[in-house]
Amino acid sequence: VQLQASGGGLVQPGGSLRLSCAASGMISSSNYMGWYRQAPGKQRDLVASITRGGWTNYADSVKGRFTISRDNVKNTVYLQMNSLKPEDTAVYYCNLVPFFEKLWNQGTLVTVSS
C-alpha cells in the first residue's frame, strides 16, 4: 500500500481546504487512519484519526474546525479543514495509526496567510 496526500495550498485565515489521501492498495478493515502535520521546526503530530467504522478523534487544537472522513470503496481518507488559522500552516501527511514508517510520503503543504 502507498499513500498520497493532496489538496493543500495557500488560503486566507478563516478559509477552508479539503485534503485527500488516496491509497494505492486496499485499506484493510483493521486500518486505523490518521492525518498528521508538521510545522517548520516542530515535531510531527497526529491531528485527526478515523477507524474503518467511522469513529473519529481530534487533537484539541483542531477540534470543532476539522473533520476527518473516509470512503472505504474509494480507498480514500479526507480532511475537511474550516476556519483555518495561521498556526495551521504545516505539511500534512496521512498514515496509519500508529504510523508505519514506510508509508510516510511527501505530504501536502497548507499555508494559511493573508
Coordinates of C-alpha atoms in Angstrom, one line a residue:
V1 CA 0.0 0.0 0.0
Q2 CA 1.2 3.5 -0.8
L3 CA -0.5 6.7 0.4
Q4 CA -0.6 10.0 -1.5
A5 CA -1.8 13.2 0.1
S6 CA -3.2 16.1 -2.0
G7 CA -5.3 19.2 -1.8
G8 CA -3.1 21.6 0.0
G9 CA -2.5 25.2 -1.0
L10 CA -2.5 28.8 0.1
V11 CA -5.6 30.0 1.9
Q12 CA -6.5 33.1 3.9
P13 CA -7.3 32.9 7.6
G14 CA -10.8 31.8 8.1
G15 CA -10.8 29.9 4.9
S16 CA -11.3 26.2 4.1
L17 CA -9.5 23.4 2.4
R18 CA -10.2 19.7 1.8
L19 CA -7.3 17.3 1.8
S20 CA -7.5 13.8 0.3
C21 CA -5.4 10.8 0.9
A22 CA -5.5 8.1 -1.7
A23 CA -4.3 4.6 -1.1
S24 CA -2.9 2.7 -4.0
G25 CA -3.8 -0.6 -2.4
M26 CA -6.7 -1.8 -0.3
I27 CA -7.1 -0.3 3.1
S28 CA -7.8 -3.3 5.2
S29 CA -10.7 -3.5 7.6
S30 CA -8.3 -3.2 10.5
N31 CA -6.7 0.0 9.4
Y32 CA -7.0 3.0 11.6
M33 CA -6.1 6.0 9.5
G34 CA -4.9 9.4 10.5
W35 CA -3.8 12.9 9.4
Y36 CA -0.6 14.2 10.8
R37 CA 1.0 17.6 10.4
Q38 CA 4.5 19.1 10.8
A39 CA 5.1 22.8 11.1
P40 CA 8.6 24.2 10.4
G41 CA 10.9 23.5 13.3
K42 CA 8.3 21.4 15.1
Q43 CA 7.6 17.7 15.6
R44 CA 5.1 15.8 13.5
D45 CA 1.8 15.4 15.4
L46 CA -1.4 13.5 14.8
V47 CA -4.3 15.9 14.4
A48 CA -7.2 13.6 13.4
S49 CA -7.9 9.9 13.1
I50 CA -10.7 7.6 12.0
T51 CA -11.4 3.9 12.3
R52 CA -12.9 1.9 9.4
G53 CA -16.2 2.1 11.2
G54 CA -16.1 5.8 11.3
W55 CA -15.1 6.5 14.9
T56 CA -13.1 9.8 15.0
N57 CA -10.8 11.6 17.3
Y58 CA -9.2 15.0 17.1
A59 CA -6.4 17.0 18.6
D60 CA -7.7 19.8 20.8
S61 CA -6.1 22.4 18.5
V62 CA -8.4 21.4 15.6
K63 CA -11.5 20.1 17.4
G64 CA -14.6 21.7 16.0
R65 CA -12.8 23.0 12.9
F66 CA -11.5 19.9 11.2
T67 CA -13.5 16.8 10.1
I68 CA -11.9 13.5 9.1
S69 CA -13.9 11.1 6.9
R70 CA -13.2 8.1 4.7
D71 CA -14.6 6.3 1.7
N72 CA -13.6 2.6 2.0
V73 CA -14.8 1.8 -1.5
K74 CA -12.6 4.5 -3.0
N75 CA -9.7 3.8 -0.5
T76 CA -9.6 7.5 0.3
V77 CA -9.4 9.4 3.6
Y78 CA -10.4 13.1 3.7
L79 CA -9.7 16.0 6.0
Q80 CA -12.1 19.0 5.8
M81 CA -10.4 22.0 7.3
N82 CA -12.6 25.0 8.2
S83 CA -11.9 28.3 10.0
L84 CA -8.2 27.9 9.2
K85 CA -5.7 29.8 11.3
P86 CA -2.1 30.8 10.6
E87 CA -0.9 28.3 13.2
D88 CA -2.5 25.5 11.0
T89 CA 0.3 26.2 8.4
A90 CA 2.2 22.9 8.0
V91 CA 2.9 19.9 5.8
Y92 CA 0.0 17.5 6.2
Y93 CA 0.5 13.7 5.9
C94 CA -1.7 10.7 6.0
N95 CA -0.6 7.4 7.6
L96 CA -1.8 4.6 9.7
V97 CA -2.4 5.0 13.4
P98 CA 0.1 4.3 14.9
F99 CA 2.1 5.3 11.9
F100 CA 4.0 2.9 9.7
E101 CA 7.4 4.4 8.8
K102 CA 7.5 3.1 5.3
L103 CA 4.2 4.8 4.5
W104 CA 5.4 8.3 5.0
N105 CA 5.1 10.3 1.8
Q106 CA 5.8 13.8 0.7
G107 CA 2.6 15.2 2.2
T108 CA 0.8 18.3 1.1
L109 CA 1.6 21.8 2.1
V110 CA -1.1 24.0 3.7
T111 CA -0.2 27.7 4.1
V112 CA -2.6 30.0 6.0
S113 CA -1.7 33.6 5.4
S114 CA -3.2 36.9 4.4

